[in-house]
PDB file of C-alpha atoms in Angstrom:
ATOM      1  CA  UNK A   6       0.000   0.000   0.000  1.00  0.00           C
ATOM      2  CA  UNK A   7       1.075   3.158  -0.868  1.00  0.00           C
ATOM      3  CA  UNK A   8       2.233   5.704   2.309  1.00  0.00           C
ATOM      4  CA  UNK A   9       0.446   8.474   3.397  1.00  0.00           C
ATOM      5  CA  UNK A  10       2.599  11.860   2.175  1.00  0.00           C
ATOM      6  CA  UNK A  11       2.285  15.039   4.722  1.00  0.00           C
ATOM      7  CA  UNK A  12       2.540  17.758   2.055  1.00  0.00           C
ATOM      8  CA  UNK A  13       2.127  21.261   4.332  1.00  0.00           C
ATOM      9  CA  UNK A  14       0.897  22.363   7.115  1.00  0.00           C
ATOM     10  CA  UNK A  15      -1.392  25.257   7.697  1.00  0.00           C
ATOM     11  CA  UNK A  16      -2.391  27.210  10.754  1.00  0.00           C
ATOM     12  CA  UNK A  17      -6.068  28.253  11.770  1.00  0.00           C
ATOM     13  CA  UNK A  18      -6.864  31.933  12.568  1.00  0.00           C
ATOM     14  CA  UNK A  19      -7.596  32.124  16.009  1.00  0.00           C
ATOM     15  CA  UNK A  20      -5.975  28.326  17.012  1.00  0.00           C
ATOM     16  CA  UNK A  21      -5.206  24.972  15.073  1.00  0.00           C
ATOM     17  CA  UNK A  22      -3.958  23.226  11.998  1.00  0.00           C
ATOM     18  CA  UNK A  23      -4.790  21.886   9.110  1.00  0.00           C
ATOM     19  CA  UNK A  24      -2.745  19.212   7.634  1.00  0.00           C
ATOM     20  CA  UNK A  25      -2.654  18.167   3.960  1.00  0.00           C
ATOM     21  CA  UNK A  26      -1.644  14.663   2.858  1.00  0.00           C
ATOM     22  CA  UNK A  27      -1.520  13.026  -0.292  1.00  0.00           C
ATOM     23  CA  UNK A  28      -1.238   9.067  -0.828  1.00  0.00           C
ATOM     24  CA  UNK A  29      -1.379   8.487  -4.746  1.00  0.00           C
ATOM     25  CA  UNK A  30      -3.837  10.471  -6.175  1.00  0.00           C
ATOM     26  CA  UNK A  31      -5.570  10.263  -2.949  1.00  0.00           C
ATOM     27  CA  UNK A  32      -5.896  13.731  -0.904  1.00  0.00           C
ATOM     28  CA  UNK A  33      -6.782  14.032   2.848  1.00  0.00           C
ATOM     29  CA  UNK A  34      -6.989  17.036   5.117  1.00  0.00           C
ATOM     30  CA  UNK A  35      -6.935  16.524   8.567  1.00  0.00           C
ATOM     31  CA  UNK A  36      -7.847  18.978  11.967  1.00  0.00           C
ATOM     32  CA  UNK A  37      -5.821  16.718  14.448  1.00  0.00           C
ATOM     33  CA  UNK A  38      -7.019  12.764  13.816  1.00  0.00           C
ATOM     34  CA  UNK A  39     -10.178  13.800  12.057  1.00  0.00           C
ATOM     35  CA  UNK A  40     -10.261  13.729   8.620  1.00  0.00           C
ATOM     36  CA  UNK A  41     -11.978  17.273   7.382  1.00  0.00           C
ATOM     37  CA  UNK A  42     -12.530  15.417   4.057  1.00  0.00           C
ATOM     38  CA  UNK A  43     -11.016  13.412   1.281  1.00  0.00           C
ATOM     39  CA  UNK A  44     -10.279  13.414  -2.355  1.00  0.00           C
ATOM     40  CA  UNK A  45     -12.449   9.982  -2.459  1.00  0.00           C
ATOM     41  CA  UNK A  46     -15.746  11.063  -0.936  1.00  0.00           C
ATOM     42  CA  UNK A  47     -17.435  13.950  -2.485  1.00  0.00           C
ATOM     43  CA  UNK A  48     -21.250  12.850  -2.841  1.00  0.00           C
ATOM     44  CA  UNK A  49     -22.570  14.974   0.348  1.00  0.00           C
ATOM     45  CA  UNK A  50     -20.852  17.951  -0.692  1.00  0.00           C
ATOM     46  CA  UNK A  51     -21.885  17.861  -4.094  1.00  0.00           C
ATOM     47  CA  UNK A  52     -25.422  17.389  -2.361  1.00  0.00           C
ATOM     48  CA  UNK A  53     -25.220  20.753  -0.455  1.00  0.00           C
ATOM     49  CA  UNK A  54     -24.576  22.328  -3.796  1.00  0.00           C
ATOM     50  CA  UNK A  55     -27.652  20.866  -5.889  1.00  0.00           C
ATOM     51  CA  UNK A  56     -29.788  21.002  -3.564  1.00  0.00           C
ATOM     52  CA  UNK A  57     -29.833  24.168  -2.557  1.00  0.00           C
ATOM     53  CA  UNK A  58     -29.649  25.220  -6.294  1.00  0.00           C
ATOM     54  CA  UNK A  59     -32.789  22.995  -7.007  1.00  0.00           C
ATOM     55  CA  UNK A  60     -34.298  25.318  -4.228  1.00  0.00           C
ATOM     56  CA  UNK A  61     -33.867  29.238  -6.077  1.00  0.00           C
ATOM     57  CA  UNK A  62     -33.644  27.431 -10.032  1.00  0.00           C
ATOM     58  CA  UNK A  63     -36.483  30.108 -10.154  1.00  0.00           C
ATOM     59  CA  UNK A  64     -34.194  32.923  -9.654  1.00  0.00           C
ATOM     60  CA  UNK A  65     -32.684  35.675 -11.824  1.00  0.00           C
ATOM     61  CA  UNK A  66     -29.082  36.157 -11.698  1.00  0.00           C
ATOM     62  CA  UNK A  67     -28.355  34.259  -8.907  1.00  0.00           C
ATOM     63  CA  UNK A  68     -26.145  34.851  -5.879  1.00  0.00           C
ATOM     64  CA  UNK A  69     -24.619  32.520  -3.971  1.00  0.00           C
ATOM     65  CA  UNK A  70     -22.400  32.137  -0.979  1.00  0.00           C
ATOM     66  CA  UNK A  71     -20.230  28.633   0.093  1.00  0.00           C
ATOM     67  CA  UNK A  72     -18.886  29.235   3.311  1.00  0.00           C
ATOM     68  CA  UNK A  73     -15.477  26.949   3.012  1.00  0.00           C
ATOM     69  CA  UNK A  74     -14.005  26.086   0.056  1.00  0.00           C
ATOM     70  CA  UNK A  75     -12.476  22.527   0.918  1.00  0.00           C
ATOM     71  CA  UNK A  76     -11.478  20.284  -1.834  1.00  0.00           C
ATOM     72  CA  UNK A  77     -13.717  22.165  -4.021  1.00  0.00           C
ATOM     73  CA  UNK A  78     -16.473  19.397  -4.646  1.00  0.00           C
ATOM     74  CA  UNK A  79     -19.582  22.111  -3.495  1.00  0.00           C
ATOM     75  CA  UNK A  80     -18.219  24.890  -5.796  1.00  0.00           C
ATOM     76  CA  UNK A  81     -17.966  22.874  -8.736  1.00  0.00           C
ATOM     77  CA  UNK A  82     -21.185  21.128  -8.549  1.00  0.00           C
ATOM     78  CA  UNK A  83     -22.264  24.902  -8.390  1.00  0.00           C
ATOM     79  CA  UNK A  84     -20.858  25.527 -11.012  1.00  0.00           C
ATOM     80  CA  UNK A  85     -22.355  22.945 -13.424  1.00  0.00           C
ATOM     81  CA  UNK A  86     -25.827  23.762 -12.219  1.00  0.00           C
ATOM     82  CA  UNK A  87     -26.007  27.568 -11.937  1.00  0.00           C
ATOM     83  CA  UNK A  88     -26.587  29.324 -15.398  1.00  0.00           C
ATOM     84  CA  UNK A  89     -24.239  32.014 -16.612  1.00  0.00           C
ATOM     85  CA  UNK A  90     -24.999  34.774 -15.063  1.00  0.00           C
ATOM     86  CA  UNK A  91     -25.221  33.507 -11.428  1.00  0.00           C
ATOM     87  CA  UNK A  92     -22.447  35.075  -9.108  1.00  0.00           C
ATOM     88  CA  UNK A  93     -21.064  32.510  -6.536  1.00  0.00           C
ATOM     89  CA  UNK A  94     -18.884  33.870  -3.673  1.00  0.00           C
ATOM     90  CA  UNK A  95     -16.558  31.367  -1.824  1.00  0.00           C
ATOM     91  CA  UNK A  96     -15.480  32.383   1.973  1.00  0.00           C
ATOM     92  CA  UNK A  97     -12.191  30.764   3.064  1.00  0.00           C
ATOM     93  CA  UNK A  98     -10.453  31.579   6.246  1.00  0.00           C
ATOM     94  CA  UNK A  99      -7.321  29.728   5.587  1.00  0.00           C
ATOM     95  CA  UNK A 100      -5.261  31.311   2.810  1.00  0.00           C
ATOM     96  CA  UNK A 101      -3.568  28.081   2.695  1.00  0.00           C
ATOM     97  CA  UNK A 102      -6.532  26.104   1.363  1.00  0.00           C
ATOM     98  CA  UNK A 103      -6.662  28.440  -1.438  1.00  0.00           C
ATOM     99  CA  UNK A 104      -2.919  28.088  -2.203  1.00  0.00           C
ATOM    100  CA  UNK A 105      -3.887  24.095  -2.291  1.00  0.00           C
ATOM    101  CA  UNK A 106      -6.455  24.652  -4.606  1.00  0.00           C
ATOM    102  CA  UNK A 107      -3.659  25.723  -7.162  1.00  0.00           C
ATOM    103  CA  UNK A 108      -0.843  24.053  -6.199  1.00  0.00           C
ATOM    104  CA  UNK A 109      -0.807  20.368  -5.175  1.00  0.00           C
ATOM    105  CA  UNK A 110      -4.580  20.058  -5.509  1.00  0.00           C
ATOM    106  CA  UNK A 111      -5.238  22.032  -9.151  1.00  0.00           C
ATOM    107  CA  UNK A 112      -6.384  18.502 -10.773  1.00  0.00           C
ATOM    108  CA  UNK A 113      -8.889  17.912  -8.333  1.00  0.00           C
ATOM    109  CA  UNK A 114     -10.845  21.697  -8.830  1.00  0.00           C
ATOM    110  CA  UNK A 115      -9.975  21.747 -12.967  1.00  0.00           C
ATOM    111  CA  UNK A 116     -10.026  25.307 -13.139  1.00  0.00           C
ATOM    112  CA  UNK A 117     -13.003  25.945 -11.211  1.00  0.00           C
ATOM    113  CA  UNK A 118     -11.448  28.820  -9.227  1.00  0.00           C
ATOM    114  CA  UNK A 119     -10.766  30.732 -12.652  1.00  0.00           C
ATOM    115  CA  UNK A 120     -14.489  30.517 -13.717  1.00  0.00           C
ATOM    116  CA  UNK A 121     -15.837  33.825 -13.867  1.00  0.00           C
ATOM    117  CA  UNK A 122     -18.699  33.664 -12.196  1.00  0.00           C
ATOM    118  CA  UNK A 123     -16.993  32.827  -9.200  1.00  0.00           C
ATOM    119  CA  UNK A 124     -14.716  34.698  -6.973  1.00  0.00           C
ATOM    120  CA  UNK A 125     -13.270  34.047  -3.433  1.00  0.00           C
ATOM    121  CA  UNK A 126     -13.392  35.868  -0.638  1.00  0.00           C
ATOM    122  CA  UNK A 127     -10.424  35.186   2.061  1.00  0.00           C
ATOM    123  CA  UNK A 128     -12.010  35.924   5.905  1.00  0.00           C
ATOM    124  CA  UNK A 129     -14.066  34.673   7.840  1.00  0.00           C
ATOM    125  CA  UNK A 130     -17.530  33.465   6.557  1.00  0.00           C
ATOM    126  CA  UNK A 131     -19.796  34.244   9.597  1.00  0.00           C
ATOM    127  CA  UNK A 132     -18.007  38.420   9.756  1.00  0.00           C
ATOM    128  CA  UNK A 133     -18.919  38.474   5.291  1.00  0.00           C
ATOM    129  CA  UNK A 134     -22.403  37.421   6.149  1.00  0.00           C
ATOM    130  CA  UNK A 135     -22.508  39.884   8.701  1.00  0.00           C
ATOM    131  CA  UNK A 136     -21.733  42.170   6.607  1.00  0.00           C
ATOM    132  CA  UNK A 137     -23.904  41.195   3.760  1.00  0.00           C
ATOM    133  CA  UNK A 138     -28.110  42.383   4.510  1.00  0.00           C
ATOM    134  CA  UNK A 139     -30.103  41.177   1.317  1.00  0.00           C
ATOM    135  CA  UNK A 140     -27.222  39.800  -1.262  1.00  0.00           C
ATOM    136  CA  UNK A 141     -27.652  36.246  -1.506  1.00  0.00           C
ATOM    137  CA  UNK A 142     -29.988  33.258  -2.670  1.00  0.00           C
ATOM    138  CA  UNK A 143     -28.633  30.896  -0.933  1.00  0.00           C
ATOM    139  CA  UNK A 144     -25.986  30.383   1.591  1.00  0.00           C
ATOM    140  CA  UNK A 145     -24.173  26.773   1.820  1.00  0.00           C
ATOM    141  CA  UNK A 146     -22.099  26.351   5.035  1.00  0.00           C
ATOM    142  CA  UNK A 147     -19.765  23.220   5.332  1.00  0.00           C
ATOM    143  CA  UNK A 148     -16.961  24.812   7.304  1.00  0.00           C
ATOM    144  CA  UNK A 149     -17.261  22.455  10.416  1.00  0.00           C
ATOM    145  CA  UNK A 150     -18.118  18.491  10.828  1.00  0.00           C
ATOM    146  CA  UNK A 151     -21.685  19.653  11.714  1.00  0.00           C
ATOM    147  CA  UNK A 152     -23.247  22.774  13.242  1.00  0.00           C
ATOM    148  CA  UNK A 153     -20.633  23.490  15.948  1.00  0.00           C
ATOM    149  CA  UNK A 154     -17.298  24.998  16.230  1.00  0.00           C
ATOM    150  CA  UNK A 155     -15.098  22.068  15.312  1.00  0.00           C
ATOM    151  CA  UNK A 156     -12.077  23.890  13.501  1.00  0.00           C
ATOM    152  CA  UNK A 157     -12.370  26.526  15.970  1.00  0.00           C
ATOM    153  CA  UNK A 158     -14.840  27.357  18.728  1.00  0.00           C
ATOM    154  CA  UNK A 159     -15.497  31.146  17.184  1.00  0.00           C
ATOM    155  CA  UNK A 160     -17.243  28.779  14.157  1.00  0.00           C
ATOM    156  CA  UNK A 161     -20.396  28.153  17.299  1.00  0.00           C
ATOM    157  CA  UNK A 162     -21.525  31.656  16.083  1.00  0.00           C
ATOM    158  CA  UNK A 163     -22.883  30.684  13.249  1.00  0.00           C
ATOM    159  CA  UNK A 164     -24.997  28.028  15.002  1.00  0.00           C
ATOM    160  CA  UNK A 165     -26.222  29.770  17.422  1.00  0.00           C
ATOM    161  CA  UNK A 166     -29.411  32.070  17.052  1.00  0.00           C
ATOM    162  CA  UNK A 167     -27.161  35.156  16.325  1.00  0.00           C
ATOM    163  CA  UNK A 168     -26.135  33.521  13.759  1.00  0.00           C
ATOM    164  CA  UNK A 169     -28.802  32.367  11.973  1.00  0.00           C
ATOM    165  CA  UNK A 170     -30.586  35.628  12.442  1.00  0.00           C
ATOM    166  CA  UNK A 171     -27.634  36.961  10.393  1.00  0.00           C
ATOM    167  CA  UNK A 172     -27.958  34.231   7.861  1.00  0.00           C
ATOM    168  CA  UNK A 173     -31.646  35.369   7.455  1.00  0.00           C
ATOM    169  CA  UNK A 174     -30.736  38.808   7.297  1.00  0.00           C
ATOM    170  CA  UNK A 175     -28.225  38.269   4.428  1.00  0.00           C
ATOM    171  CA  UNK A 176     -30.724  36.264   2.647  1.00  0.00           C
ATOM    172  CA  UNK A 177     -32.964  37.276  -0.218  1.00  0.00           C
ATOM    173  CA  UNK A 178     -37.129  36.380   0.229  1.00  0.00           C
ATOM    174  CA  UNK A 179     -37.198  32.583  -0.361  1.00  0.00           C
ATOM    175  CA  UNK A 180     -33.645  32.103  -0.052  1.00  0.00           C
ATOM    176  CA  UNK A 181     -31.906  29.190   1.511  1.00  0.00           C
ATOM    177  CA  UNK A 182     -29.416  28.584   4.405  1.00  0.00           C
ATOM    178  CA  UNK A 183     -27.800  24.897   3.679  1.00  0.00           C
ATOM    179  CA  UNK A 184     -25.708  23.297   6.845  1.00  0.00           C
ATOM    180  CA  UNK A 185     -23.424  19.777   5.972  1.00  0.00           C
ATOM    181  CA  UNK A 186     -23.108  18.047   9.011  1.00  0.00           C
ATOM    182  CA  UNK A 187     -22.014  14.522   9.605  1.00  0.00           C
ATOM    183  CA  UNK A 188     -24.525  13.825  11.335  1.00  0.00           C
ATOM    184  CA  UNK A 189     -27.738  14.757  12.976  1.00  0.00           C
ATOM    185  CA  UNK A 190     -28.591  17.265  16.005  1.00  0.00           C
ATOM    186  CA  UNK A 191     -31.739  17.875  17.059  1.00  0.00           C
ATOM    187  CA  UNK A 192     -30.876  21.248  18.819  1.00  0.00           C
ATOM    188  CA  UNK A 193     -30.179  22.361  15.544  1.00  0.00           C
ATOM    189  CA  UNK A 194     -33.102  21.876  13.952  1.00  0.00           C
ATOM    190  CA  UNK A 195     -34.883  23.558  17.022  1.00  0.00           C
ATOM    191  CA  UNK A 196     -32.552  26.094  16.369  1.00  0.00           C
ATOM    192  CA  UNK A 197     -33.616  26.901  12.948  1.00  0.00           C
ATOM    193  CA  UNK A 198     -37.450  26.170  13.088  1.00  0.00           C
ATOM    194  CA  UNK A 199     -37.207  28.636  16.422  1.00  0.00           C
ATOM    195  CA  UNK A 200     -35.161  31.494  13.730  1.00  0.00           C
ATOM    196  CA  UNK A 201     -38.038  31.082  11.583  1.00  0.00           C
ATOM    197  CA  UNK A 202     -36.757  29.226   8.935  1.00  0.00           C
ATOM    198  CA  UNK A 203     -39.129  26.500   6.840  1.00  0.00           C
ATOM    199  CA  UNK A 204     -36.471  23.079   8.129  1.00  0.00           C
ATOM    200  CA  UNK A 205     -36.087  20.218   5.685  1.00  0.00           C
ATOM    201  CA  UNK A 206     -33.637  17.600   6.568  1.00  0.00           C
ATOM    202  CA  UNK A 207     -32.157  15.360   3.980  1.00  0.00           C
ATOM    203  CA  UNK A 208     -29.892  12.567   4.564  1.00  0.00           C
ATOM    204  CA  UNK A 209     -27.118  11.638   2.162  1.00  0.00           C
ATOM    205  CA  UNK A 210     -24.085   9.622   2.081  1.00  0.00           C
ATOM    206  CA  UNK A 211     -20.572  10.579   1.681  1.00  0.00           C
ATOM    207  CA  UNK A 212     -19.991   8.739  -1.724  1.00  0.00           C
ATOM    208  CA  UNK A 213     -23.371   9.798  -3.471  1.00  0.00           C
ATOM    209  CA  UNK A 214     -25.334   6.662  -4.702  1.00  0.00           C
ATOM    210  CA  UNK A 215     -22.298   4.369  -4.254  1.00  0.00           C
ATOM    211  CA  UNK A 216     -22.944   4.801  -0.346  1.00  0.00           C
ATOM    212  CA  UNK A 217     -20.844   5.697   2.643  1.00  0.00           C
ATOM    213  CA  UNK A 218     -21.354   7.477   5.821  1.00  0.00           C
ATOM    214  CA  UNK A 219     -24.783   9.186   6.650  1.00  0.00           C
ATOM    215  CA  UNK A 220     -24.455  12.726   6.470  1.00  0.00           C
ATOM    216  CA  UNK A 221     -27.266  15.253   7.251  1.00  0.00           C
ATOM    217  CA  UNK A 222     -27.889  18.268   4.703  1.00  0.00           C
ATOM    218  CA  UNK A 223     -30.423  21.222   6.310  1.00  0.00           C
ATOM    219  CA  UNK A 224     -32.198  23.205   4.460  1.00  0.00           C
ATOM    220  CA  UNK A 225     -33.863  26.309   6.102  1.00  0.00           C
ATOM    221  CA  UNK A 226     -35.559  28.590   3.747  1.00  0.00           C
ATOM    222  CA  UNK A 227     -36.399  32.227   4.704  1.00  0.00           C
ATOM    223  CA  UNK A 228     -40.315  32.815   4.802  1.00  0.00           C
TER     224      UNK A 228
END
């Protein structure tokens, strides 16, 4: 079996590291011993993307936000949904991730990053939203393992109801809030249903229709 490779190392704002490794053609980033994702398992991801697109396909000139740009996976399933004249914003704290987008992992994103409907925003994704009252369709979050501060504990205040009241704020009528999580919490839901939000749930797994692990996908649309 082929070795896993540690190709860099990149520090977290406010505390941590993120770790890339490469085995093969194989990439994994990893907070500690969790695996943030891999280059193998993209079917929830790509999830988060077409479903909340499915949700505003009624909209003119879309705008989008994906809070966390990972291995790519939600952009570019974005991407091949959203017509030409959508505008897709991608928040990424770790200026690192974005240098791994180009560098090591450029064959994994083909190009997406260069589209030009897209462009990328390098902060934090809760202060842009913050900052953001009535610019966006939908909002796709998958910046944690689920809706708490995993990566760092500043990420809880986007869970919490400050948070989503934000996330409503910066939405357009009908939009959507999307949350990946790996799995389900039920003080989430509460969460959203008490912010106002119309809750779906949808489980998916972490390799599409070929299976994997459950993963939960909320979507909260704004009244």
């Amino acid at each position: 079996m082929i070795p896993w490779k540690q190709l860099d190392i990149a520090s977290i704002p406010g505390g941590g590291e993120l770790r890339l490794k490469q085995r093969g053609t194989e990439f994994s980033i990893m907070l500690g011993t969790n695996e943030l994702m891999n280059s193998r398992l993209s079917g929830s991801e790509e999830a988060l993307a077409t479903l909340s697109c499915e949700h505003i396909k009624d909209k003119k000139r879309p705008s989008v936000l994906i809070g966390g740009l990972g291995m790519g996976f939600t952009l570019r399933a974005a991407l091949a949904v959203l017509p030409e004249d959508a505008e897709i914003t991608v928040a990424e704290l770790v200026p690192a991730v974005i240098a791994w987008a180009r560098g090591p992992m450029a064959e994994i994103f083909k190009g997406s990053l260069d589209d030009p409907r897209v462009r990328v925003h390098e902060g934090d994704v809760g202060a842009f939203i913050r900052t953001s009252p009535g610019k966006f369709d939908a909002i796709m979050l998958d910046v944690d393992n689920g809706p708490d501060g995993l990566t760092r504990t500043s990420n809880d205040g986007l869970y919490d109801f400050g948070g989503l009241n934000a996330s409503k704020v910066a939405l357009r009528a009908n939009g959507v809030l999307a949350v990946w999580s790996s799995g389900p919490d039920a003080g989430f839901t509460r969460r959203l249903q008490s912010s106002g939000f119309a809750v779906k749930e949808v489980n998916t797994r972490a390799n599409g229709k070929r299976g994997g692990a459950r993963h939960v996908i909320w979507l909260a649309s704004k009244r």
